[in-house]
CSV table of C-alpha atoms in Angstrom, one decimal:
chain,number,residue,atom,x,y,z
R,24,UNK,CA,0.2,0.7,0.1
R,25,UNK,CA,1.4,3.3,-0.7
R,26,UNK,CA,2.4,5.4,1.6
R,27,UNK,CA,0.0,9.0,2.3
R,28,UNK,CA,1.5,12.1,1.4
R,29,UNK,CA,0.3,16.0,1.1
R,30,UNK,CA,-0.7,17.5,-2.5
R,31,UNK,CA,2.4,18.7,-4.0
R,32,UNK,CA,2.0,20.8,-7.9
R,33,UNK,CA,4.7,20.3,-10.0
R,34,UNK,CA,3.9,23.4,-11.9
R,35,UNK,CA,6.6,26.0,-11.3
R,36,UNK,CA,9.2,25.7,-14.5
R,37,UNK,CA,11.8,28.2,-14.7
R,38,UNK,CA,12.7,27.2,-18.2
R,39,UNK,CA,9.3,28.9,-19.7
R,40,UNK,CA,9.9,32.6,-19.1
R,41,UNK,CA,5.9,33.5,-19.1
R,42,UNK,CA,5.7,31.8,-16.1
R,43,UNK,CA,7.9,34.5,-14.3
R,44,UNK,CA,8.7,37.1,-16.9
R,45,UNK,CA,12.3,36.8,-17.0
R,46,UNK,CA,13.6,38.9,-19.8
R,47,UNK,CA,16.1,38.0,-21.7
R,48,UNK,CA,16.3,34.3,-20.4
R,49,UNK,CA,17.7,31.7,-23.5
R,50,UNK,CA,17.7,27.7,-23.0
R,51,UNK,CA,20.3,26.1,-25.2
R,52,UNK,CA,21.2,22.3,-26.1
R,53,UNK,CA,25.3,21.6,-26.9
R,54,UNK,CA,23.6,19.5,-29.7
R,55,UNK,CA,20.7,19.0,-31.2
R,56,UNK,CA,19.9,16.4,-34.1
R,57,UNK,CA,18.8,17.1,-37.3
R,58,UNK,CA,15.3,18.1,-38.0
R,59,UNK,CA,12.3,18.9,-35.5
R,60,UNK,CA,14.0,18.5,-32.4
R,61,UNK,CA,14.3,22.1,-30.7
R,62,UNK,CA,15.2,22.3,-26.9
R,63,UNK,CA,12.3,25.0,-26.5
R,64,UNK,CA,9.9,21.7,-27.1
R,65,UNK,CA,11.6,20.6,-23.2
R,66,UNK,CA,9.2,23.0,-21.5
R,67,UNK,CA,6.1,23.6,-24.1
R,68,UNK,CA,4.2,20.6,-22.0
R,69,UNK,CA,3.2,18.8,-25.2
R,70,UNK,CA,3.9,15.0,-25.7
R,71,UNK,CA,3.8,15.3,-30.1
R,72,UNK,CA,7.0,16.8,-30.2
R,73,UNK,CA,10.5,16.5,-28.5
R,74,UNK,CA,14.2,17.7,-28.0
R,75,UNK,CA,16.9,15.1,-29.6
R,76,UNK,CA,20.6,15.5,-29.1
R,77,UNK,CA,22.7,14.8,-32.5
R,78,UNK,CA,25.2,12.1,-31.0
R,79,UNK,CA,26.2,10.4,-27.8
R,80,UNK,CA,28.2,12.8,-26.5
R,81,UNK,CA,28.1,14.6,-22.8
R,82,UNK,CA,25.8,17.6,-23.8
R,83,UNK,CA,24.4,20.2,-21.4
R,84,UNK,CA,21.3,21.8,-21.0
R,85,UNK,CA,21.6,25.8,-19.8
R,86,UNK,CA,19.3,27.7,-18.6
R,87,UNK,CA,20.1,31.6,-17.9
R,88,UNK,CA,17.2,33.6,-16.8
R,89,UNK,CA,18.9,36.6,-17.7
R,90,UNK,CA,21.1,39.8,-16.0
R,91,UNK,CA,19.5,40.8,-12.9
R,92,UNK,CA,17.2,37.1,-12.6
R,93,UNK,CA,17.5,34.5,-10.4
R,94,UNK,CA,15.3,31.4,-10.0
R,95,UNK,CA,14.9,28.5,-7.4
R,96,UNK,CA,14.8,25.2,-7.8
R,97,UNK,CA,13.5,22.1,-5.4
R,98,UNK,CA,12.3,19.6,-8.0
R,99,UNK,CA,13.5,18.1,-11.1
R,100,UNK,CA,11.1,16.3,-13.6
R,101,UNK,CA,11.7,14.8,-17.4
R,102,UNK,CA,8.7,12.9,-19.1
R,103,UNK,CA,8.8,11.0,-22.2
R,104,UNK,CA,12.5,10.1,-22.3
R,105,UNK,CA,14.9,6.9,-23.6
R,106,UNK,CA,17.4,7.9,-20.1
R,107,UNK,CA,17.2,4.9,-19.0
R,108,UNK,CA,17.4,2.6,-22.4
R,109,UNK,CA,21.3,4.5,-23.2
R,110,UNK,CA,22.0,4.0,-19.5
R,111,UNK,CA,22.7,7.9,-19.1
R,112,UNK,CA,23.4,9.5,-15.8
R,113,UNK,CA,22.3,13.1,-15.1
R,114,UNK,CA,22.8,15.9,-12.9
R,115,UNK,CA,21.2,19.5,-12.6
R,116,UNK,CA,23.5,22.0,-11.7
R,117,UNK,CA,23.5,26.3,-10.5
R,118,UNK,CA,25.8,28.7,-11.3
R,119,UNK,CA,25.7,32.5,-9.6
R,120,UNK,CA,28.9,33.2,-12.6
R,121,UNK,CA,28.3,30.7,-15.8
R,122,UNK,CA,31.6,29.5,-15.0
R,123,UNK,CA,31.8,27.3,-11.8
R,124,UNK,CA,29.2,24.7,-11.4
R,125,UNK,CA,27.8,23.4,-8.2
R,126,UNK,CA,25.7,20.5,-8.5
R,127,UNK,CA,21.8,20.5,-7.2
R,128,UNK,CA,21.9,17.0,-7.8
R,129,UNK,CA,24.4,14.1,-8.5
R,130,UNK,CA,24.6,11.3,-10.9
R,131,UNK,CA,21.0,10.6,-11.4
R,132,UNK,CA,20.0,7.5,-13.5
R,133,UNK,CA,16.3,7.2,-14.5
R,134,UNK,CA,14.7,3.2,-13.6
R,135,UNK,CA,12.8,2.9,-15.6
R,136,UNK,CA,11.8,5.2,-19.5
R,137,UNK,CA,9.0,6.7,-17.7
R,138,UNK,CA,8.4,10.1,-15.3
R,139,UNK,CA,11.4,10.3,-13.6
R,140,UNK,CA,10.4,13.1,-10.6
R,141,UNK,CA,13.7,14.3,-8.2
R,142,UNK,CA,13.0,16.4,-5.1
R,143,UNK,CA,16.0,17.7,-3.5
R,144,UNK,CA,16.5,20.8,-1.3
R,145,UNK,CA,16.5,23.9,-3.0
R,146,UNK,CA,20.3,26.0,-3.1
R,147,UNK,CA,18.5,29.4,-3.0
R,148,UNK,CA,17.8,31.8,-6.0
R,149,UNK,CA,20.5,31.4,-8.9
R,150,UNK,CA,20.9,33.0,-12.7
R,151,UNK,CA,22.5,29.9,-14.5
R,152,UNK,CA,20.4,26.5,-14.3
R,153,UNK,CA,22.0,23.5,-16.6
R,154,UNK,CA,20.9,19.7,-17.3
R,155,UNK,CA,24.4,17.4,-17.8
R,156,UNK,CA,23.5,14.2,-19.2
R,157,UNK,CA,26.6,11.6,-19.9
R,158,UNK,CA,28.1,8.2,-19.9
R,159,UNK,CA,25.4,7.4,-22.8
R,160,UNK,CA,25.3,4.4,-25.2
R,161,UNK,CA,22.8,6.1,-27.7
R,162,UNK,CA,21.6,10.2,-28.2
R,163,UNK,CA,19.3,11.2,-25.6
R,164,UNK,CA,16.2,12.6,-26.1
R,165,UNK,CA,13.6,14.4,-24.0
R,166,UNK,CA,9.8,15.1,-24.7
R,167,UNK,CA,9.1,17.5,-21.4
R,168,UNK,CA,11.9,18.7,-19.0
R,169,UNK,CA,11.3,20.6,-16.2
R,170,UNK,CA,12.7,22.3,-13.0
R,171,UNK,CA,11.4,25.1,-10.5
R,172,UNK,CA,9.6,25.2,-7.4
R,173,UNK,CA,6.8,22.9,-6.1
R,174,UNK,CA,3.3,23.9,-4.1
R,175,UNK,CA,3.1,21.5,-1.0
R,176,UNK,CA,-0.6,21.8,0.3
R,177,UNK,CA,-2.4,20.2,3.4
R,178,UNK,CA,-3.6,16.9,3.6
R,179,UNK,CA,-5.8,15.4,1.6
R,180,UNK,CA,-9.2,14.8,3.5
R,181,UNK,CA,-11.0,12.6,0.9
R,182,UNK,CA,-9.8,10.4,-0.7
R,183,UNK,CA,-9.6,10.4,-5.0
R,184,UNK,CA,-8.8,8.7,-8.3
R,185,UNK,CA,-4.8,10.8,-9.2
R,186,UNK,CA,-5.9,8.8,-12.7
R,187,UNK,CA,-9.5,10.3,-13.4
R,188,UNK,CA,-10.1,11.5,-16.2
R,189,UNK,CA,-13.2,13.4,-18.2
R,190,UNK,CA,-13.9,12.1,-21.8
R,191,UNK,CA,-14.8,15.0,-24.2
R,192,UNK,CA,-16.7,13.3,-26.8
R,193,UNK,CA,-18.8,14.4,-29.6
R,194,UNK,CA,-22.1,12.3,-29.9
R,195,UNK,CA,-24.2,11.0,-33.5
R,196,UNK,CA,-28.0,10.5,-33.3
R,197,UNK,CA,-29.9,9.4,-35.6
R,198,UNK,CA,-33.4,12.0,-36.3
R,199,UNK,CA,-35.4,9.4,-33.8
R,200,UNK,CA,-32.4,10.2,-30.5
R,201,UNK,CA,-30.9,7.1,-31.7
R,202,UNK,CA,-27.0,7.0,-30.8
R,203,UNK,CA,-25.4,6.4,-34.3
R,204,UNK,CA,-22.0,6.8,-33.0
R,205,UNK,CA,-18.9,8.7,-30.8
R,206,UNK,CA,-16.3,10.4,-31.4
R,207,UNK,CA,-14.5,11.0,-28.8
R,208,UNK,CA,-12.4,14.6,-29.2
R,209,UNK,CA,-10.0,14.9,-26.0
R,210,UNK,CA,-9.6,13.6,-22.3
R,211,UNK,CA,-9.0,16.1,-19.8
R,212,UNK,CA,-7.2,14.8,-16.3
R,213,UNK,CA,-10.1,15.7,-13.7
R,214,UNK,CA,-10.3,15.3,-9.9
R,215,UNK,CA,-11.6,16.9,-6.8
R,216,UNK,CA,-9.1,17.8,-4.0
R,217,UNK,CA,-11.0,18.1,-1.0
R,218,UNK,CA,-8.8,20.4,2.2
R,219,UNK,CA,-11.3,19.7,5.4
R,220,UNK,CA,-8.8,21.9,7.9
R,221,UNK,CA,-7.2,24.2,5.0
R,222,UNK,CA,-6.5,28.1,6.0
R,223,UNK,CA,-7.5,30.1,3.8
R,224,UNK,CA,-5.0,32.9,4.3
R,225,UNK,CA,-2.5,30.7,3.8
R,226,UNK,CA,-3.4,28.8,0.6
R,227,UNK,CA,-5.8,30.9,-1.2
R,228,UNK,CA,-2.8,33.3,-2.3
R,229,UNK,CA,-0.9,30.1,-3.4
R,230,UNK,CA,-3.7,29.5,-6.0
R,231,UNK,CA,-3.7,32.7,-7.0
R,232,UNK,CA,-0.2,32.4,-7.5
């Protein structure tokens, strides 16, 4: 039986400057394969495109949040990748000057080519961040990669299905009202969280943020 924990939202993503209004920010990859594999796809939250390196050499994905700006992080999330298959090791690093780097997390390995989530102690707000991928047997790819600050809420008071979905469909009917066919257009993640003991003065501002 899984252990119970507080509800956490891993929504804050410093790779997307639209979330924190960081003027002059830049996201670069050491190598990118030919074709439609732009590194900017890592933060668009779509599963239909990805970043891919051009070879198996060590590669850095580097973020500069811009002059005069800093951002903090306490989680790393990677989804839609091949890092287990290619035996990749990866570290998330930060810097204050873009030259001297310190590990926030060191030499991690994905246990499978499924969603990877790692929480760690936030080092404080920094201007430069980068993800280092190394020791690979083939070129790496990632569909979604996020790092930033999570939001932790209170204990949920009522059980819920974290995999709950709402199916959005178009139903075609005959003139007599009988169902002639159903076309599923898309599915939405949908669940309800209940916090009976929550302090509105604490959580309402977080929801607004």
